[in-house]
Amino acid sequence: MGRWGGRHAVVVGGSLAGMLAAHVLAGHADRVTVVERDRFPDGPRARPGVPQGRHPHVLLEGGQVAVESLLPGFLAELRAAGAPRVGMPSDLVLWQNGRWFRRLPATTHIYTGSRAQLEELVRRRVLANPVISVTEGTDVVGLLGDASRVRGVVLRDRSSDVRGEQQAVEADLVVDASGSGTKAPQWLTAIGAAVPHEETIDTGLAYASRVYRGRDGVLGGDTAGYYVYPSPDQVHAGGALPLEDGSHLVIVSGLRGDEPPTDDDEFVTYTKRLPHPLLHRWLDEAEPLTPAFGYRRTANVRRRYDLPGSCPAGFVATGDALCTFNPIYGQGMAVAAMSAVALRDALADPRRTPTTRRVQRAVLAASRQAWDISAGADRKMPGATGSAVAGGPADRVADWYLQRVQECAPGDPVVGRAFRSVLTLAAPVTALFAPPVARAVLFQPPGTTPAEPPATPEEPGA
Ligand SMILES: Cc1cc2nc3c(=O)[nH]c(=O)nc-3n(C[C@H](O)[C@H](O)[C@H](O)COP(=O)(O)OP(=O)(O)OC[C@H]3O[C@@H](n4cnc5c(N)ncnc54)[C@H](O)[C@@H]3O)c2cc1C
């Protein structure tokens, strides 16, 4: 890519990954154009191009750090807009692998407000930059260029009077941030370029989500939310997480062949599949505020544009268009932000010319930990399919250790802290092997955990 001041960058897709990439590119280009299929709503509302936006979207700590470093003051804006900041494990009732977590003092916080609000705040901040313009209501339908270099995009306006007309727009760099449904592999084929190898792991996981207002919280005043993680022995997940207006977004999920229903009564009945009647009892008394919405496209997919010969110059993929995760671990937005930080750092590195491949490798590296967590867990789920399902011998050793970590995390404060820091992408996986953690994992019993969902947080030092 070289140092390309004085040039034009096009970003395909104006959602989180696209907006944050545009923000970074604005520091290096004369003009950045974001092309977005939707017309943006004037306010925090769901839109068709982001159908997953009706489902819970937590912002993990790794993502908070990344967004804040890109858009200083963002977290204060998010809090001011009312997004709940929820302490883990203190504020939540959490269940995993047959154990309730002790509600020890929080070692991390997540934001659980609506996806639409978070995205709107990012969009507002990014589009305030005069270097960035946005072309709304327009599809990218192809690329310009050849096997060696991408030179722009082909656009099609979606408005009815000009529908079908195509326009070529030249660019020195095209960033694909068009999400998990990206058509970039087909666009690259059409200009004679190589198609990236795709790694996939699909458990057939399906979500259904619905907003409820309860009489008082989930379990009572001291509890912000409730969440059951799935495991190979208990494949259903579910919970209720607080939104900015005091309501809760309730989610249930199941695997292929037992997908959760979106019919009103059946949605409630489905929660009986969870390992405790807590959520089902609460729903019986709570008032539904929306219909239930379903979502089924949840496979882990990683496109290896970073491999030699896999990508022409002038083209970089980011966000879900590069790497999509099973959403149950809540990582995608965090990774979109961490990828933008990686893009920023790769473009600014004074020691290396930022070639397309170098930049793409840096962006992909930002998603590696999230991929290892999500793909590593899904590989073990019953019925998982895809090209990356089989792990190597190293995975089997790691699996044994991680199984022990999961057994210890609910009851042991030291292991629990390390586990959460890795799962929220705030610390590298090596945090799980730090001496105090390894000692507890290898040599101590897992620690006592509550027999029933704990209704209140533990006092510090308890
Ligand atoms: C059910 C579900 C729950 C999730 N929960 C969480 C969570 O709790 N926490 C979390 O961090 N992540 C979560 N995620 C992941 C998160 O939604 C994504 O990782 C995140 O939105 C990535 O953003 P993106 O910008 O890459 O893609 P998207 O947000 O999908 O945006 C893609 C954009 O590109 C536009 N577009 C597509 N094609 C074109 C085209 N040809 N031309 C122009 N524009 C186009 C679309 O309109 C859209 O605006 C969840 C995902 C799902 C499916």
Short mmCIF file of C-alpha atoms and ligand atoms in Angstrom, two decimals:
data_model
loop_
_atom_site.label_atom_id
_atom_site.label_comp_id
_atom_site.label_asym_id
_atom_site.label_seq_id
_atom_site.Cartn_x
_atom_site.Cartn_y
_atom_site.Cartn_z
CA MET A 1 0.00 0.00 0.00
CA GLY A 2 2.93 2.28 0.66
CA ARG A 3 2.49 5.63 2.34
CA TRP A 4 -0.59 6.73 0.53
CA GLY A 5 -1.39 10.25 1.61
CA GLY A 6 -3.32 12.15 -1.05
CA ARG A 7 -5.38 9.20 -2.07
CA HIS A 8 -8.85 7.68 -1.88
CA ALA A 9 -9.95 4.76 0.29
CA VAL A 10 -13.34 3.06 -0.03
CA VAL A 11 -14.85 1.11 2.86
CA VAL A 12 -17.61 -1.37 1.99
CA GLY A 13 -20.19 -1.40 4.82
CA GLY A 14 -20.90 1.33 7.35
CA SER A 15 -21.41 -0.73 10.48
CA LEU A 16 -18.96 -1.06 13.38
CA ALA A 17 -15.97 -2.53 11.56
CA GLY A 18 -16.46 -0.19 8.60
CA MET A 19 -16.85 2.99 10.66
CA LEU A 20 -13.84 2.24 12.85
CA ALA A 21 -11.68 1.34 9.82
CA ALA A 22 -12.77 4.58 8.11
CA HIS A 23 -11.79 6.52 11.22
CA VAL A 24 -8.28 5.03 11.05
CA LEU A 25 -7.92 5.49 7.28
CA ALA A 26 -8.90 9.16 7.59
CA GLY A 27 -5.49 9.68 9.17
CA HIS A 28 -3.76 8.42 6.00
CA ALA A 29 -5.92 9.35 3.00
CA ASP A 30 -7.27 12.55 1.47
CA ARG A 31 -10.74 11.05 1.15
CA VAL A 32 -12.47 8.07 2.71
CA THR A 33 -15.81 6.96 1.27
CA VAL A 34 -17.98 4.55 3.24
CA VAL A 35 -20.51 2.79 1.01
CA GLU A 36 -23.52 1.44 2.93
CA ARG A 37 -26.46 -0.56 1.63
CA ASP A 38 -28.89 0.85 4.22
CA ARG A 39 -29.99 4.40 4.85
CA PHE A 40 -29.00 5.13 8.44
CA PRO A 41 -31.90 5.73 10.83
CA ASP A 42 -31.85 9.10 12.58
CA GLY A 43 -31.48 7.63 16.05
CA PRO A 44 -30.61 4.34 17.71
CA ARG A 45 -32.90 2.00 15.78
CA ALA A 46 -32.51 -1.46 14.26
CA ARG A 47 -31.85 -1.52 10.50
CA PRO A 48 -32.16 -4.27 7.86
CA GLY A 49 -28.41 -4.50 7.04
CA VAL A 50 -27.66 -5.55 10.62
CA PRO A 51 -30.37 -8.14 11.41
CA GLN A 52 -28.33 -9.44 14.37
CA GLY A 53 -28.83 -6.03 16.01
CA ARG A 54 -32.06 -7.18 17.67
CA HIS A 55 -30.11 -9.74 19.71
CA PRO A 56 -27.98 -9.11 22.80
CA HIS A 57 -24.71 -7.31 22.02
CA VAL A 58 -22.34 -7.05 24.97
CA LEU A 59 -19.16 -5.01 24.61
CA LEU A 60 -16.31 -6.96 26.23
CA GLU A 61 -13.40 -5.31 28.00
CA GLY A 62 -10.94 -5.86 25.10
CA GLY A 63 -13.37 -4.03 22.84
CA GLN A 64 -13.90 -1.23 25.36
CA VAL A 65 -10.17 -0.58 25.53
CA ALA A 66 -9.90 -0.62 21.74
CA VAL A 67 -12.85 1.71 21.04
CA GLU A 68 -11.68 4.10 23.74
CA SER A 69 -8.20 4.27 22.23
CA LEU A 70 -9.71 5.04 18.81
CA LEU A 71 -12.43 7.43 20.01
CA PRO A 72 -11.29 8.89 23.36
CA GLY A 73 -14.20 9.58 25.71
CA PHE A 74 -16.46 7.04 23.99
CA LEU A 75 -17.14 4.95 27.11
CA ALA A 76 -18.23 8.03 29.03
CA GLU A 77 -20.65 8.82 26.17
CA LEU A 78 -21.95 5.26 26.27
CA ARG A 79 -22.54 5.49 30.02
CA ALA A 80 -24.15 8.92 29.67
CA ALA A 81 -26.53 7.41 27.11
CA GLY A 82 -27.59 4.92 29.79
CA ALA A 83 -25.83 1.73 28.66
CA PRO A 84 -25.69 -0.57 31.72
CA ARG A 85 -22.16 -1.36 32.92
CA VAL A 86 -22.39 -4.77 34.50
CA GLY A 87 -19.78 -6.21 36.87
CA MET A 88 -18.65 -9.81 36.37
CA PRO A 89 -19.21 -11.98 38.28
CA SER A 90 -20.76 -9.77 41.00
CA ASP A 91 -23.82 -8.44 39.18
CA LEU A 92 -24.80 -11.52 37.18
CA VAL A 93 -26.10 -14.96 37.96
CA LEU A 94 -23.93 -17.18 35.75
CA TRP A 95 -24.02 -20.88 35.05
CA GLN A 96 -21.45 -22.92 33.14
CA ASN A 97 -20.59 -26.61 32.95
CA GLY A 98 -22.91 -27.62 35.77
CA ARG A 99 -21.82 -24.92 38.23
CA TRP A 100 -23.14 -21.56 39.42
CA PHE A 101 -20.44 -18.91 39.65
CA ARG A 102 -19.83 -17.38 43.06
CA ARG A 103 -20.78 -13.70 42.91
CA LEU A 104 -17.34 -12.49 43.93
CA PRO A 105 -16.39 -8.79 43.52
CA ALA A 106 -16.19 -7.77 39.86
CA THR A 107 -12.88 -8.22 38.06
CA THR A 108 -14.26 -6.98 34.73
CA HIS A 109 -17.27 -5.09 33.41
CA ILE A 110 -19.32 -5.51 30.26
CA TYR A 111 -21.69 -3.04 28.60
CA THR A 112 -25.04 -4.65 27.82
CA GLY A 113 -26.97 -1.78 26.19
CA SER A 114 -28.59 -2.16 22.78
CA ARG A 115 -26.52 -2.72 19.68
CA ALA A 116 -28.36 0.09 17.87
CA GLN A 117 -27.36 2.65 20.48
CA LEU A 118 -23.71 1.65 20.53
CA GLU A 119 -23.50 1.67 16.75
CA GLU A 120 -25.20 5.06 16.52
CA LEU A 121 -22.74 6.62 18.98
CA VAL A 122 -19.78 5.25 16.99
CA ARG A 123 -21.30 6.43 13.71
CA ARG A 124 -21.93 9.93 15.02
CA ARG A 125 -18.35 10.29 16.24
CA VAL A 126 -16.74 8.91 13.07
CA LEU A 127 -18.87 10.80 10.56
CA ALA A 128 -18.05 14.11 12.26
CA ASN A 129 -14.67 13.87 10.47
CA PRO A 130 -14.86 15.89 7.21
CA VAL A 131 -12.38 13.54 5.49
CA ILE A 132 -15.02 10.78 5.68
CA SER A 133 -18.13 10.79 3.53
CA VAL A 134 -20.83 8.16 3.36
CA THR A 135 -22.78 6.93 0.34
CA GLU A 136 -25.99 5.49 1.77
CA GLY A 137 -28.63 3.30 0.14
CA THR A 138 -25.99 1.89 -2.21
CA ASP A 139 -24.68 -1.62 -2.78
CA VAL A 140 -21.14 -2.47 -3.73
CA VAL A 141 -21.68 -5.13 -6.40
CA GLY A 142 -18.13 -5.76 -7.59
CA LEU A 143 -14.50 -4.71 -7.70
CA LEU A 144 -12.38 -2.92 -10.31
CA GLY A 145 -8.90 -4.22 -11.07
CA ASP A 146 -7.24 -7.52 -11.83
CA ALA A 147 -5.48 -10.45 -10.16
CA SER A 148 -2.61 -8.29 -8.97
CA ARG A 149 -4.37 -5.12 -7.76
CA VAL A 150 -7.83 -3.94 -6.75
CA ARG A 151 -8.45 -0.43 -8.13
CA GLY A 152 -11.92 0.43 -6.91
CA VAL A 153 -15.51 -0.70 -6.57
CA VAL A 154 -18.65 -0.98 -8.67
CA LEU A 155 -21.72 0.59 -7.04
CA ARG A 156 -25.44 0.21 -7.56
CA ASP A 157 -27.91 2.72 -6.13
CA ARG A 158 -30.88 1.05 -4.42
CA SER A 159 -33.35 3.91 -4.88
CA SER A 160 -36.20 2.97 -7.20
CA ASP A 161 -35.72 5.66 -9.87
CA VAL A 162 -32.08 4.72 -10.64
CA ARG A 163 -32.15 1.05 -9.58
CA GLY A 164 -29.93 -1.11 -11.76
CA GLU A 165 -27.58 1.66 -12.87
CA GLN A 166 -23.95 0.92 -12.03
CA GLN A 167 -21.14 3.32 -11.30
CA ALA A 168 -17.39 2.66 -11.10
CA VAL A 169 -15.49 4.43 -8.31
CA GLU A 170 -11.71 4.30 -8.31
CA ALA A 171 -9.83 3.80 -5.05
CA ASP A 172 -6.26 3.13 -3.95
CA LEU A 173 -7.49 0.91 -1.15
CA VAL A 174 -10.74 -1.03 -0.73
CA VAL A 175 -11.60 -2.31 2.74
CA ASP A 176 -14.28 -4.98 2.92
CA ALA A 177 -16.33 -4.48 6.09
CA SER A 178 -19.59 -5.82 4.66
CA GLY A 179 -20.11 -8.38 7.41
CA SER A 180 -20.56 -12.13 7.49
CA GLY A 181 -22.58 -12.15 4.25
CA THR A 182 -19.70 -10.61 2.29
CA LYS A 183 -19.61 -11.30 -1.44
CA ALA A 184 -15.91 -10.35 -1.71
CA PRO A 185 -14.76 -13.88 -2.64
CA GLN A 186 -17.12 -13.78 -5.66
CA TRP A 187 -16.04 -10.23 -6.55
CA LEU A 188 -12.38 -11.30 -6.46
CA THR A 189 -13.12 -14.30 -8.68
CA ALA A 190 -14.82 -11.99 -11.17
CA ILE A 191 -11.64 -9.92 -11.62
CA GLY A 192 -9.47 -13.05 -11.90
CA ALA A 193 -7.97 -12.88 -8.39
CA ALA A 194 -7.52 -15.81 -6.01
CA VAL A 195 -10.28 -16.74 -3.56
CA PRO A 196 -9.22 -17.05 0.09
CA HIS A 197 -9.28 -20.41 1.83
CA GLU A 198 -12.24 -20.52 4.25
CA GLU A 199 -12.02 -22.20 7.64
CA THR A 200 -15.45 -23.02 9.06
CA ILE A 201 -16.95 -24.59 12.17
CA ASP A 202 -20.74 -24.64 12.36
CA THR A 203 -22.77 -26.01 15.28
CA GLY A 204 -26.06 -24.93 13.72
CA LEU A 205 -26.65 -22.68 16.72
CA ALA A 206 -29.81 -20.60 16.49
CA TYR A 207 -30.90 -17.63 18.63
CA ALA A 208 -34.27 -16.21 19.57
CA SER A 209 -34.45 -12.91 21.48
CA ARG A 210 -37.25 -10.79 22.90
CA VAL A 211 -37.43 -7.68 25.07
CA TYR A 212 -39.25 -7.96 28.43
CA ARG A 213 -39.89 -5.65 31.32
CA GLY A 214 -39.79 -7.36 34.68
CA ARG A 215 -41.29 -6.21 37.93
CA ASP A 216 -37.88 -5.81 39.56
CA GLY A 217 -34.70 -6.94 37.86
CA VAL A 218 -34.14 -10.59 37.09
CA LEU A 219 -33.75 -12.16 40.49
CA GLY A 220 -34.25 -9.05 42.57
CA GLY A 221 -32.72 -5.63 43.11
CA ASP A 222 -29.12 -6.85 43.39
CA THR A 223 -29.01 -8.82 40.18
CA ALA A 224 -28.50 -7.14 36.83
CA GLY A 225 -28.84 -10.23 34.68
CA TYR A 226 -28.65 -13.94 34.22
CA TYR A 227 -26.74 -16.11 31.77
CA VAL A 228 -26.32 -19.83 31.08
CA TYR A 229 -23.39 -20.72 28.80
CA PRO A 230 -23.75 -23.79 26.61
CA SER A 231 -21.44 -26.80 26.87
CA PRO A 232 -21.32 -30.20 25.14
CA ASP A 233 -23.49 -31.69 27.94
CA GLN A 234 -25.94 -28.78 28.10
CA VAL A 235 -26.22 -27.35 24.62
CA HIS A 236 -28.89 -24.75 25.38
CA ALA A 237 -27.90 -21.25 26.38
CA GLY A 238 -30.08 -18.44 27.63
CA GLY A 239 -30.41 -15.47 29.86
CA ALA A 240 -31.60 -11.93 30.35
CA LEU A 241 -29.37 -8.87 30.05
CA PRO A 242 -30.29 -5.29 30.98
CA LEU A 243 -30.86 -2.59 28.32
CA GLU A 244 -30.53 1.17 28.66
CA ASP A 245 -34.25 1.76 29.35
CA GLY A 246 -34.56 -0.67 32.29
CA SER A 247 -35.97 -3.52 30.20
CA HIS A 248 -34.17 -6.83 29.63
CA LEU A 249 -33.25 -8.53 26.38
CA VAL A 250 -34.01 -12.23 26.84
CA ILE A 251 -32.21 -14.75 24.71
CA VAL A 252 -32.45 -18.50 24.24
CA SER A 253 -30.38 -20.62 21.91
CA GLY A 254 -30.18 -24.22 20.78
CA LEU A 255 -28.37 -26.27 18.19
CA ARG A 256 -29.32 -27.63 14.78
CA GLY A 257 -32.57 -29.59 14.92
CA ASP A 258 -33.73 -27.96 18.16
CA GLU A 259 -33.77 -24.28 17.22
CA PRO A 260 -35.69 -21.94 19.56
CA PRO A 261 -39.14 -20.87 18.33
CA THR A 262 -40.24 -17.26 17.82
CA ASP A 263 -43.89 -17.96 18.60
CA ASP A 264 -44.89 -16.14 21.84
CA ASP A 265 -45.88 -19.10 24.04
CA GLU A 266 -43.35 -21.53 22.64
CA PHE A 267 -40.56 -19.02 23.24
CA VAL A 268 -41.37 -19.05 26.96
CA THR A 269 -41.79 -22.85 27.04
CA TYR A 270 -38.39 -23.29 25.38
CA THR A 271 -36.67 -21.71 28.40
CA LYS A 272 -37.57 -24.91 30.33
CA ARG A 273 -34.65 -26.53 28.49
CA LEU A 274 -32.23 -24.47 30.58
CA PRO A 275 -30.74 -26.24 33.60
CA HIS A 276 -32.77 -24.17 36.10
CA PRO A 277 -36.35 -22.78 36.05
CA LEU A 278 -35.19 -19.28 37.06
CA LEU A 279 -35.65 -17.61 33.66
CA HIS A 280 -38.89 -19.45 32.93
CA ARG A 281 -40.41 -18.30 36.24
CA TRP A 282 -39.34 -14.72 35.63
CA LEU A 283 -40.84 -14.70 32.10
CA ASP A 284 -44.15 -15.90 33.50
CA GLU A 285 -44.45 -12.62 35.40
CA ALA A 286 -42.60 -10.24 33.07
CA GLU A 287 -44.27 -8.25 30.30
CA PRO A 288 -43.09 -8.82 26.70
CA LEU A 289 -42.42 -5.55 24.87
CA THR A 290 -41.54 -6.93 21.42
CA PRO A 291 -42.10 -10.06 19.38
CA ALA A 292 -39.33 -12.70 19.47
CA PHE A 293 -36.79 -12.50 16.63
CA GLY A 294 -34.78 -15.48 15.41
CA TYR A 295 -31.28 -15.70 13.97
CA ARG A 296 -29.56 -18.72 12.47
CA ARG A 297 -26.36 -17.77 10.62
CA THR A 298 -23.89 -18.33 13.45
CA ALA A 299 -21.00 -20.39 12.02
CA ASN A 300 -17.38 -19.53 12.79
CA VAL A 301 -15.85 -18.51 9.45
CA ARG A 302 -12.31 -17.27 8.87
CA ARG A 303 -11.15 -16.13 5.43
CA ARG A 304 -7.40 -16.52 4.99
CA TYR A 305 -6.58 -13.49 2.83
CA ASP A 306 -3.28 -13.38 4.71
CA LEU A 307 -1.85 -16.52 3.06
CA PRO A 308 0.64 -16.04 0.22
CA GLY A 309 -1.03 -15.48 -3.15
CA SER A 310 -4.49 -15.12 -1.58
CA CYS A 311 -5.16 -11.49 -2.16
CA PRO A 312 -4.38 -8.74 -4.66
CA ALA A 313 -2.76 -5.51 -3.47
CA GLY A 314 -5.13 -2.72 -2.49
CA PHE A 315 -7.72 -4.96 -0.79
CA VAL A 316 -8.07 -5.66 2.94
CA ALA A 317 -10.91 -7.40 4.80
CA THR A 318 -11.90 -6.66 8.40
CA GLY A 319 -14.65 -7.34 10.94
CA ASP A 320 -17.09 -10.15 10.22
CA ALA A 321 -16.14 -10.08 6.53
CA LEU A 322 -12.75 -11.43 7.62
CA CYS A 323 -13.63 -13.51 10.65
CA THR A 324 -17.07 -14.31 12.06
CA PHE A 325 -17.58 -16.02 15.42
CA ASN A 326 -20.31 -17.99 17.06
CA PRO A 327 -22.00 -15.00 18.77
CA ILE A 328 -22.60 -16.79 22.07
CA TYR A 329 -19.20 -15.58 23.33
CA GLY A 330 -20.03 -11.92 22.50
CA GLN A 331 -16.76 -11.16 20.72
CA GLY A 332 -17.48 -9.73 17.25
CA MET A 333 -17.77 -6.03 18.07
CA ALA A 334 -14.70 -6.18 20.31
CA VAL A 335 -12.74 -7.82 17.51
CA ALA A 336 -13.97 -5.22 14.98
CA ALA A 337 -12.53 -2.52 17.27
CA MET A 338 -9.32 -4.43 18.01
CA SER A 339 -8.87 -4.94 14.25
CA ALA A 340 -9.15 -1.19 13.67
CA VAL A 341 -6.44 -0.66 16.30
CA ALA A 342 -4.30 -3.24 14.48
CA LEU A 343 -4.93 -1.42 11.18
CA ARG A 344 -3.92 1.88 12.80
CA ASP A 345 -0.73 0.41 14.23
CA ALA A 346 0.25 -1.39 11.01
CA LEU A 347 -0.24 1.75 8.90
CA ALA A 348 1.71 3.88 11.36
CA ASP A 349 4.63 1.45 11.89
CA PRO A 350 7.75 3.46 10.94
CA ARG A 351 9.89 0.32 10.65
CA ARG A 352 7.92 -1.46 7.93
CA THR A 353 6.28 -0.53 4.64
CA PRO A 354 2.61 -1.38 5.17
CA THR A 355 2.08 -3.77 2.25
CA THR A 356 -1.43 -5.14 1.80
CA ARG A 357 -0.37 -8.57 3.08
CA ARG A 358 1.39 -7.16 6.13
CA VAL A 359 -1.64 -5.07 7.04
CA GLN A 360 -4.01 -7.99 6.44
CA ARG A 361 -1.91 -10.23 8.67
CA ALA A 362 -1.94 -7.64 11.45
CA VAL A 363 -5.72 -7.27 11.19
CA LEU A 364 -6.24 -11.03 11.22
CA ALA A 365 -3.93 -11.41 14.23
CA ALA A 366 -6.29 -9.13 16.18
CA SER A 367 -8.99 -11.81 15.86
CA ARG A 368 -6.84 -14.84 16.69
CA GLN A 369 -7.66 -15.14 20.38
CA ALA A 370 -11.39 -14.75 19.81
CA TRP A 371 -11.19 -17.41 17.09
CA ASP A 372 -9.31 -19.81 19.36
CA ILE A 373 -11.94 -19.38 22.09
CA SER A 374 -14.96 -19.69 19.86
CA ALA A 375 -13.67 -22.32 17.42
CA GLY A 376 -12.01 -24.25 20.28
CA ALA A 377 -15.30 -24.50 22.19
CA ASP A 378 -17.47 -25.23 19.13
CA ARG A 379 -15.21 -27.98 17.87
CA LYS A 380 -16.36 -30.01 20.89
CA MET A 381 -20.08 -29.37 20.46
CA PRO A 382 -22.18 -32.29 19.24
CA GLY A 383 -22.91 -32.17 15.51
CA ALA A 384 -20.34 -29.48 14.66
CA THR A 385 -19.44 -29.49 10.96
CA GLY A 386 -16.96 -27.64 8.75
CA SER A 387 -13.44 -27.59 7.38
CA ALA A 388 -11.78 -26.66 10.71
CA VAL A 389 -13.62 -29.06 13.06
CA ALA A 390 -10.66 -31.42 13.50
CA GLY A 391 -8.10 -30.00 15.92
CA GLY A 392 -4.45 -31.12 16.19
CA PRO A 393 -2.71 -32.96 19.09
CA ALA A 394 -1.77 -29.61 20.68
CA ASP A 395 -5.48 -28.77 20.86
CA ARG A 396 -6.14 -31.98 22.82
CA VAL A 397 -3.56 -31.07 25.51
CA ALA A 398 -4.92 -27.52 25.68
CA ASP A 399 -8.49 -28.91 25.89
CA TRP A 400 -7.64 -30.91 28.99
CA TYR A 401 -6.16 -27.88 30.75
CA LEU A 402 -8.99 -25.56 29.67
CA GLN A 403 -11.54 -28.06 30.93
CA ARG A 404 -9.89 -27.83 34.35
CA VAL A 405 -9.84 -24.02 34.14
CA GLN A 406 -13.59 -24.06 33.48
CA GLU A 407 -14.18 -26.37 36.45
CA CYS A 408 -12.22 -24.07 38.77
CA ALA A 409 -13.35 -20.64 37.46
CA PRO A 410 -16.83 -20.53 39.11
CA GLY A 411 -15.49 -21.11 42.65
CA ASP A 412 -11.83 -20.03 42.68
CA PRO A 413 -11.18 -16.25 42.68
CA VAL A 414 -7.69 -16.50 41.11
CA VAL A 415 -8.72 -18.82 38.29
CA GLY A 416 -12.00 -16.94 37.84
CA ARG A 417 -10.21 -13.63 37.36
CA ALA A 418 -7.80 -15.06 34.77
CA PHE A 419 -10.63 -16.88 32.99
CA ARG A 420 -12.70 -13.71 32.66
CA SER A 421 -9.74 -11.60 31.54
CA VAL A 422 -9.05 -14.03 28.68
CA LEU A 423 -12.70 -14.55 27.75
CA THR A 424 -13.28 -10.78 27.58
CA LEU A 425 -10.18 -10.39 25.35
CA ALA A 426 -8.53 -8.15 27.95
CA ALA A 427 -5.55 -10.47 28.52
CA PRO A 428 -3.75 -13.02 26.33
CA VAL A 429 -4.41 -16.75 26.75
CA THR A 430 -1.06 -17.01 28.55
CA ALA A 431 -2.81 -15.41 31.58
CA LEU A 432 -4.36 -18.85 32.15
CA PHE A 433 -0.87 -20.33 32.60
CA ALA A 434 0.49 -17.74 35.08
CA PRO A 435 2.00 -19.61 38.08
CA PRO A 436 -0.77 -18.89 40.66
CA VAL A 437 -3.44 -19.86 38.14
CA ALA A 438 -1.63 -23.03 37.01
CA ARG A 439 -1.07 -24.06 40.65
CA ALA A 440 -4.77 -23.77 41.41
CA VAL A 441 -5.79 -25.48 38.17
CA LEU A 442 -3.37 -28.39 38.47
CA PHE A 443 -3.13 -29.03 42.20
CA GLN A 444 -6.18 -27.70 44.02
CA PRO A 445 -9.79 -28.95 44.10
CA PRO A 446 -12.15 -26.74 42.05
CA GLY A 447 -13.55 -24.89 45.08
CA THR A 448 -17.06 -24.80 46.45
CA THR A 449 -19.78 -23.23 44.34
CA PRO A 450 -23.37 -22.28 45.25
CA ALA A 451 -25.92 -25.10 45.06
CA GLU A 452 -28.65 -22.68 43.90
CA PRO A 453 -28.48 -19.45 41.81
CA PRO A 454 -26.90 -16.91 44.21
CA ALA A 455 -29.41 -14.09 44.78
CA THR A 456 -26.91 -11.51 46.08
CA PRO A 457 -23.27 -10.56 45.50
CA GLU A 458 -20.65 -11.70 48.03
CA GLU A 459 -19.09 -9.00 50.22
CA PRO A 460 -15.47 -8.12 49.36
CA GLY A 461 -13.13 -10.39 51.34
CA ALA A 462 -15.88 -12.97 51.98
C1 LIG B 1 -27.07 -13.07 16.97
C2 LIG B 1 -25.79 -12.31 17.15
C3 LIG B 1 -25.43 -11.82 18.39
C4 LIG B 1 -24.21 -11.15 18.55
N1 LIG B 1 -23.85 -10.73 19.79
C5 LIG B 1 -22.68 -10.08 19.95
C6 LIG B 1 -22.27 -9.62 21.23
O1 LIG B 1 -22.92 -9.87 22.25
N2 LIG B 1 -21.09 -8.93 21.31
C7 LIG B 1 -20.32 -8.67 20.23
O2 LIG B 1 -19.27 -8.04 20.37
N3 LIG B 1 -20.68 -9.12 19.00
C8 LIG B 1 -21.83 -9.80 18.84
N4 LIG B 1 -22.19 -10.24 17.60
C9 LIG B 1 -21.29 -10.00 16.47
C10 LIG B 1 -21.49 -8.60 15.88
O3 LIG B 1 -22.81 -8.43 15.44
C11 LIG B 1 -20.53 -8.43 14.70
O4 LIG B 1 -19.30 -9.03 14.95
C12 LIG B 1 -20.27 -6.97 14.43
O5 LIG B 1 -21.46 -6.34 14.09
C13 LIG B 1 -19.25 -6.87 13.28
O6 LIG B 1 -19.52 -5.79 12.56
P1 LIG B 1 -19.21 -5.66 11.01
O7 LIG B 1 -19.18 -4.20 10.84
O8 LIG B 1 -18.06 -6.47 10.61
O9 LIG B 1 -20.46 -6.33 10.27
P2 LIG B 1 -22.02 -5.94 10.34
O10 LIG B 1 -22.33 -5.27 11.63
O11 LIG B 1 -22.76 -7.17 10.01
O12 LIG B 1 -22.20 -4.86 9.21
C14 LIG B 1 -22.05 -5.07 7.84
C15 LIG B 1 -22.51 -3.81 7.12
O13 LIG B 1 -22.23 -3.89 5.73
C16 LIG B 1 -23.39 -3.47 4.99
N5 LIG B 1 -23.30 -4.17 3.69
C17 LIG B 1 -23.35 -5.51 3.48
N6 LIG B 1 -23.14 -5.78 2.18
C18 LIG B 1 -22.96 -4.58 1.56
C19 LIG B 1 -22.72 -4.22 0.21
N7 LIG B 1 -22.60 -5.14 -0.77
N8 LIG B 1 -22.59 -2.91 -0.09
C20 LIG B 1 -22.72 -1.96 0.89
N9 LIG B 1 -22.95 -2.26 2.19
C21 LIG B 1 -23.07 -3.56 2.50
C22 LIG B 1 -24.56 -3.89 5.86
O14 LIG B 1 -25.74 -3.17 5.54
C23 LIG B 1 -24.01 -3.55 7.26
O15 LIG B 1 -24.22 -2.21 7.59
C24 LIG B 1 -23.38 -10.94 17.43
C25 LIG B 1 -23.73 -11.44 16.19
C26 LIG B 1 -24.92 -12.14 16.04
C27 LIG B 1 -25.25 -12.73 14.70
#
